[in-house]
XYZ file of C-alpha atoms in Angstrom:
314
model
C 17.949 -47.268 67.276
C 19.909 -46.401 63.912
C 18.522 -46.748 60.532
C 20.412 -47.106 57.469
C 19.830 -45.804 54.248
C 21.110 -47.158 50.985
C 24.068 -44.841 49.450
C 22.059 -41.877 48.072
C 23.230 -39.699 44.990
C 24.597 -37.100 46.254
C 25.774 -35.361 43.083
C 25.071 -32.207 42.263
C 22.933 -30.819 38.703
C 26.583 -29.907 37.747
C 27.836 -33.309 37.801
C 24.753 -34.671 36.007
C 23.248 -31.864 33.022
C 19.943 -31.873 32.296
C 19.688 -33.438 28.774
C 17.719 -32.292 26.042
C 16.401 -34.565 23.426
C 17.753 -33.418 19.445
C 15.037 -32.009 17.519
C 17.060 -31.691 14.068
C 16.400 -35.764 13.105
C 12.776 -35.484 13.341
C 12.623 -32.114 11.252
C 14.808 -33.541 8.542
C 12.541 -36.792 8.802
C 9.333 -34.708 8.388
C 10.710 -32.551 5.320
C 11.832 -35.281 3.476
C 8.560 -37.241 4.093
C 6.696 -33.681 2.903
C 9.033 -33.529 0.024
C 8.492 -36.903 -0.935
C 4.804 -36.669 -0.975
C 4.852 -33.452 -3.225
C 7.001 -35.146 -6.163
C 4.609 -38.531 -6.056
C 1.401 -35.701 -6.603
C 3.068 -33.842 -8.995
C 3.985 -37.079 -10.607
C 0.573 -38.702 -10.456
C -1.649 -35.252 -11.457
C 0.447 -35.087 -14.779
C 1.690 -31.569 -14.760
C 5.406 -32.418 -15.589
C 3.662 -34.564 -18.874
C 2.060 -31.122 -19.941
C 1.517 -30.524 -23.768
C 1.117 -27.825 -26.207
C -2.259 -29.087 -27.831
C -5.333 -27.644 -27.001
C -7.752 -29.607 -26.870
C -11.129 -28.312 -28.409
C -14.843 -30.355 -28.201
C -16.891 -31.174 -30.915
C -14.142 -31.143 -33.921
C -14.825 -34.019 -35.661
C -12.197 -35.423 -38.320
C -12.895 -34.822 -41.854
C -12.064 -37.352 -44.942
C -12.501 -36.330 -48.556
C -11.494 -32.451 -49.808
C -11.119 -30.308 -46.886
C -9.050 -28.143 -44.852
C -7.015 -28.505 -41.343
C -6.372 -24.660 -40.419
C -3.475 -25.410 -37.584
C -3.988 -22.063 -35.161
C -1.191 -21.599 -32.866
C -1.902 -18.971 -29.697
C 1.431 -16.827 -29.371
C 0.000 -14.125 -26.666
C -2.923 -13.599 -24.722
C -2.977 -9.780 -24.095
C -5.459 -9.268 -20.855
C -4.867 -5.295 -20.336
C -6.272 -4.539 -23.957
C -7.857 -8.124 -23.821
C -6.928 -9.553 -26.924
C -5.377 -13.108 -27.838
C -2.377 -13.112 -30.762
C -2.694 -15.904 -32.902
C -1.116 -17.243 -36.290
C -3.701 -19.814 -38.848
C -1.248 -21.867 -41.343
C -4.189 -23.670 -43.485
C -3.023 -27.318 -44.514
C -4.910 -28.856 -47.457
C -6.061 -32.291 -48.379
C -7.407 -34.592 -51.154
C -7.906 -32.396 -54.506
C -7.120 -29.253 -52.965
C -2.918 -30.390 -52.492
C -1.107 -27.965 -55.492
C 1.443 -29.572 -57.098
C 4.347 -28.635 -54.685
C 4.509 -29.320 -51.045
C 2.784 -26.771 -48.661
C 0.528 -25.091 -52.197
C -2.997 -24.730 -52.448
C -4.699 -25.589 -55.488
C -7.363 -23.678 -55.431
C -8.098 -19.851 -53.993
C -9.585 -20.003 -50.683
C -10.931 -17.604 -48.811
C -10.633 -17.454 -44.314
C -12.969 -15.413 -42.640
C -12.807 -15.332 -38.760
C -15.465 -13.464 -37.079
C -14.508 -11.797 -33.421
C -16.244 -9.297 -31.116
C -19.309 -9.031 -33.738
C -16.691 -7.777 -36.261
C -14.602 -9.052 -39.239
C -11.916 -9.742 -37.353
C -9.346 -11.041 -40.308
C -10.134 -11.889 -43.949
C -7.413 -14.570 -45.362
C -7.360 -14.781 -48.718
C -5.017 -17.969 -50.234
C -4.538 -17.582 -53.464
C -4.374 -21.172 -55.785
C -0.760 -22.554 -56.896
C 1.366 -20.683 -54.069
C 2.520 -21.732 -50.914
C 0.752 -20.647 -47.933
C 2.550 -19.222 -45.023
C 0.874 -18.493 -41.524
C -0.974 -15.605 -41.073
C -1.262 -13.186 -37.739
C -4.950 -13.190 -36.280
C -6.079 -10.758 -33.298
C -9.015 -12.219 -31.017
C -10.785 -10.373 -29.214
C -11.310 -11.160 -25.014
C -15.166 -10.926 -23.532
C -13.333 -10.761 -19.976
C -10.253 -8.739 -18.560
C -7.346 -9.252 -15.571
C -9.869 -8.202 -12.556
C -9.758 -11.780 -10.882
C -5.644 -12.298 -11.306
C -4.178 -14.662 -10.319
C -7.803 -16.736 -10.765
C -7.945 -15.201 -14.225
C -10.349 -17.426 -16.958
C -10.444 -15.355 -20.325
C -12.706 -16.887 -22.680
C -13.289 -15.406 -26.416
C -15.989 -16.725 -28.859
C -15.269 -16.177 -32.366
C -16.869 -17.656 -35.763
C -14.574 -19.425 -38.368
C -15.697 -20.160 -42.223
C -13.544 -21.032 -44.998
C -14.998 -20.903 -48.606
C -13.885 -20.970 -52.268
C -13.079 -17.572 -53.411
C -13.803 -18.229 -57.394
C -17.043 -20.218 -56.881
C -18.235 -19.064 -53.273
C -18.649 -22.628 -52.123
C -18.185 -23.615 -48.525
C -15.193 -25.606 -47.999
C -14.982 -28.221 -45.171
C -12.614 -27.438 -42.500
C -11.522 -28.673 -39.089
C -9.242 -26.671 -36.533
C -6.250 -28.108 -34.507
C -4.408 -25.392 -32.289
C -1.340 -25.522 -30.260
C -0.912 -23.139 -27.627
C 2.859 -21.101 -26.984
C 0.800 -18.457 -24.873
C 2.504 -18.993 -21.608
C 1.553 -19.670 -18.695
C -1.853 -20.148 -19.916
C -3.759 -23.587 -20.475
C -6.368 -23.737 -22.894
C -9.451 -25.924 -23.984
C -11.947 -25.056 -26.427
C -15.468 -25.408 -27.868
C -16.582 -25.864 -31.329
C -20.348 -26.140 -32.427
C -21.913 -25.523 -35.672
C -22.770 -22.050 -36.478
C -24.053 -20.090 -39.227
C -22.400 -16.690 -40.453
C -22.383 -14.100 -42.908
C -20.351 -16.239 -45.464
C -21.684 -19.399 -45.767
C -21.588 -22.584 -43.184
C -19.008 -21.870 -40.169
C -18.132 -22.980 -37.290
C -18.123 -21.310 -34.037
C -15.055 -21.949 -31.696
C -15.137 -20.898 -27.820
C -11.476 -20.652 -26.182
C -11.341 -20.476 -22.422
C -8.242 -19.895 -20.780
C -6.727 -19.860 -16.998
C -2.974 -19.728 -15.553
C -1.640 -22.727 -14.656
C -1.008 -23.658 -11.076
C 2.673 -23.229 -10.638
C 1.574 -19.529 -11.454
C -1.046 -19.187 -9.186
C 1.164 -20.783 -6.616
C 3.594 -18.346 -7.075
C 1.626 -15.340 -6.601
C -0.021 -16.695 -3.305
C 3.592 -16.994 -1.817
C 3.904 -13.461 -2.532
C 1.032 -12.261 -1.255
C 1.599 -14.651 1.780
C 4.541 -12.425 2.108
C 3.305 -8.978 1.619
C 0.581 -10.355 4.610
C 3.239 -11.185 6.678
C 5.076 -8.705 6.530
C 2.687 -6.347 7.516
C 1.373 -8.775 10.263
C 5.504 -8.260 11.528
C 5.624 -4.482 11.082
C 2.258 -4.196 13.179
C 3.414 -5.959 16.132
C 7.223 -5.094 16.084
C 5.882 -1.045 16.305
C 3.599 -1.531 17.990
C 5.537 -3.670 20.725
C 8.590 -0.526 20.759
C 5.994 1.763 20.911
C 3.876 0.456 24.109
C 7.667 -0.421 25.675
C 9.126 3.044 25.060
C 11.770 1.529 22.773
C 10.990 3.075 19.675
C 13.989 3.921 17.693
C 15.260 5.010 14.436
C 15.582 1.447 12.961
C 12.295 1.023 13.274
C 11.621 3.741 11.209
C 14.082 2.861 8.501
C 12.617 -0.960 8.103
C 9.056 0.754 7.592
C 10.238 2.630 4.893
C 12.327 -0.206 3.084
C 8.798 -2.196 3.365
C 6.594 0.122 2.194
C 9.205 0.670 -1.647
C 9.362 -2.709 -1.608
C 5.595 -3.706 -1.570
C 5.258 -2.458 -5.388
C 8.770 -3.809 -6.701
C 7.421 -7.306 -4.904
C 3.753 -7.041 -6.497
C 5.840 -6.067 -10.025
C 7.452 -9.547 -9.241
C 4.488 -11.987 -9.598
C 4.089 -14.304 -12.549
C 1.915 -11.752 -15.321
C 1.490 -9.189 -12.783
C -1.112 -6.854 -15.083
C -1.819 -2.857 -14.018
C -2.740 -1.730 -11.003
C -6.730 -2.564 -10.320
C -7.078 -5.769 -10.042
C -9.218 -7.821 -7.169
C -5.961 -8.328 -5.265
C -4.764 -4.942 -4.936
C -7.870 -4.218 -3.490
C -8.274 -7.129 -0.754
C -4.315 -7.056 -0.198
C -2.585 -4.832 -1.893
C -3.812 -1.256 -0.872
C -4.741 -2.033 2.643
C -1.236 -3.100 3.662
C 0.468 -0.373 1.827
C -1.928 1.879 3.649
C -1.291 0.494 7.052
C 2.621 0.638 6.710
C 2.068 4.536 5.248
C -0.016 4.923 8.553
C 2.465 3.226 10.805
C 5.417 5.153 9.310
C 3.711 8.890 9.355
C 2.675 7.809 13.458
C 6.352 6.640 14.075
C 8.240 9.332 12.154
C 6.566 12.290 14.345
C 6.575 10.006 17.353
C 10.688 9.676 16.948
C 10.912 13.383 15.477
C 8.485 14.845 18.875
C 10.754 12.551 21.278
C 14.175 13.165 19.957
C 13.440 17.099 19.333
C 12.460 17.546 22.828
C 16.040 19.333 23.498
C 16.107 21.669 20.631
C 12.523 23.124 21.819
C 13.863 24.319 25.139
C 14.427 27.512 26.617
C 17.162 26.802 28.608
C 19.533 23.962 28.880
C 20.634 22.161 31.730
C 24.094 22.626 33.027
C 25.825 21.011 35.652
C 26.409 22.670 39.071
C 29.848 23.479 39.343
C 31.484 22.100 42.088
């Protein structure tokens, strides 16, 4: 008894490739979705809409005689840990001179910082006043960079130089200290001339910054992660070779021009050199000393002989 059997395929993995599905579409898919959700968070958080103003608590608008001093932060100096500033005062009511940008009467601007006299501006009546250079001193240094917050407290007071009477003031300040974002503090205070005002300015990098210098340490860690197992893989396989040896070498110069590279990179000593810095210099110094003799051993093996091998004639 026969049996028959529909027509089977009887082509062969030649005629008929295997397939395989096209990963590209979904990647570009999934980028553009990634990309699309970083510009609507940068949109939305408001960094692109970033101003120059700082804003500072507790200054209160003032009607009447008085005086706006308009401060304007042009460096903030963390190795000697001092902020560079310029004070242009701007008067109102009775104490406008008769020309634009003149004070009518002599003033005197006292700002108080780091328990010293910091700077002593004297304006003298019927001239035009011109912005004057101020150096603030830092209570903290560069030890936490990038995660850097500097902060200085320092005591303002304006007064009347001919009569020695206190002078109402208020303080708007602008900030060209980049890439720093700061806020302050202002609260009543009382000094050594007269009523003042005592003005705490806190500072930090912005993100972008901070951003920046994690990709580069990101890549310092990587790269040692690489030089690790790459070694150490030609090493356990016999395969070491002089390559090997040069790329170790390249790394381990261009570790310090890389740190150099980050945003406000300050001296050497900081948190991060400690945590990431020195340890992966050190391993690749380690890793090239071991593979340098290992290579130099291996491939001087034929000048430390006695006697060299010669073929047998025939």
């Amino acid at each position: 008894m026969s049996h028959t059997f529909p027509d089977a395929d009887l082509t062969t993995p030649e005629q008929h490739p295997r397939r395989r599905r096209n990963p590209a579409p979904t990647i570009l898919l999934t980028v553009a979705v990634l990309l699309a959700l970083y510009y609507v968070v940068v949109a939305l958080s408001g960094v692109l809409q970033s101003t120059t103003t700082v804003p500072i608590r507790g200054s209160e608008p003032r009607s009447g005689d008085y005086v706006t001093l308009q401060m304007r932060t042009e460096d903030v100096d963390l190795t000697n840990r001092t902020i560079q500033a310029a004070v242009l005062p701007i008067p109102h009511g009775s104490l406008v001179g008769a020309k634009a940008g003149e004070m009518s009467q002599n003033l005197r601007i006292e700002v108080l910082s780091g328990g010293v006299t910091s700077s002593v501006v004297t304006v003298p009546g019927e001239s035009v006043v011109d912005p004057t250079a101020l150096t603030l001193s830092l209570q903290r240094g560069d030890s936490a960079y990038p995660f850097d917050e500097p902060f200085t407290t320092f005591q303002i007071s304006v007064t009347n130089d001919t009569t020695g009477a206190d002078v109402p003031f208020e303080v708007v300040m602008e900030n060209a200290a980049r890439p720093w974002t700061l806020h302050g503090q202002m609260t009543p205070a009382r000094g050594q001339a007269g009523a003042a005002s005592s003005l705490t300015l806190e500072g930090a990098r912005d993100p972008l910054s901070i951003m920046l210098v994690l990709f580069y340490v990101l890549a310092i860690l990587l790269t040692t992660l690489m030089a690790v197992v790459t070694v150490g893989t030609a090493l356990v396989k016999r395969e070491l070779e002089f390559s090997n040896v040069i790329w170790l070498s390249a790394t381990l110069i261009s570790f310090p021009a890389l740190r150099s590279a980050m945003p406000g990179a300050p001296p050497i000593g900081t948190a991060m050199d400690y945590i990431v810095f020195f340890p992966c210099m050190s391993l690749i110094a380690c890793l090239l000393v071991w593979t340098g003799f290992h290579l130099l051993w291996r491939e001087s093996a034929l000048l430390r002989r006695r006697h060299l091998d010669t073929p047998e004639e025939q």
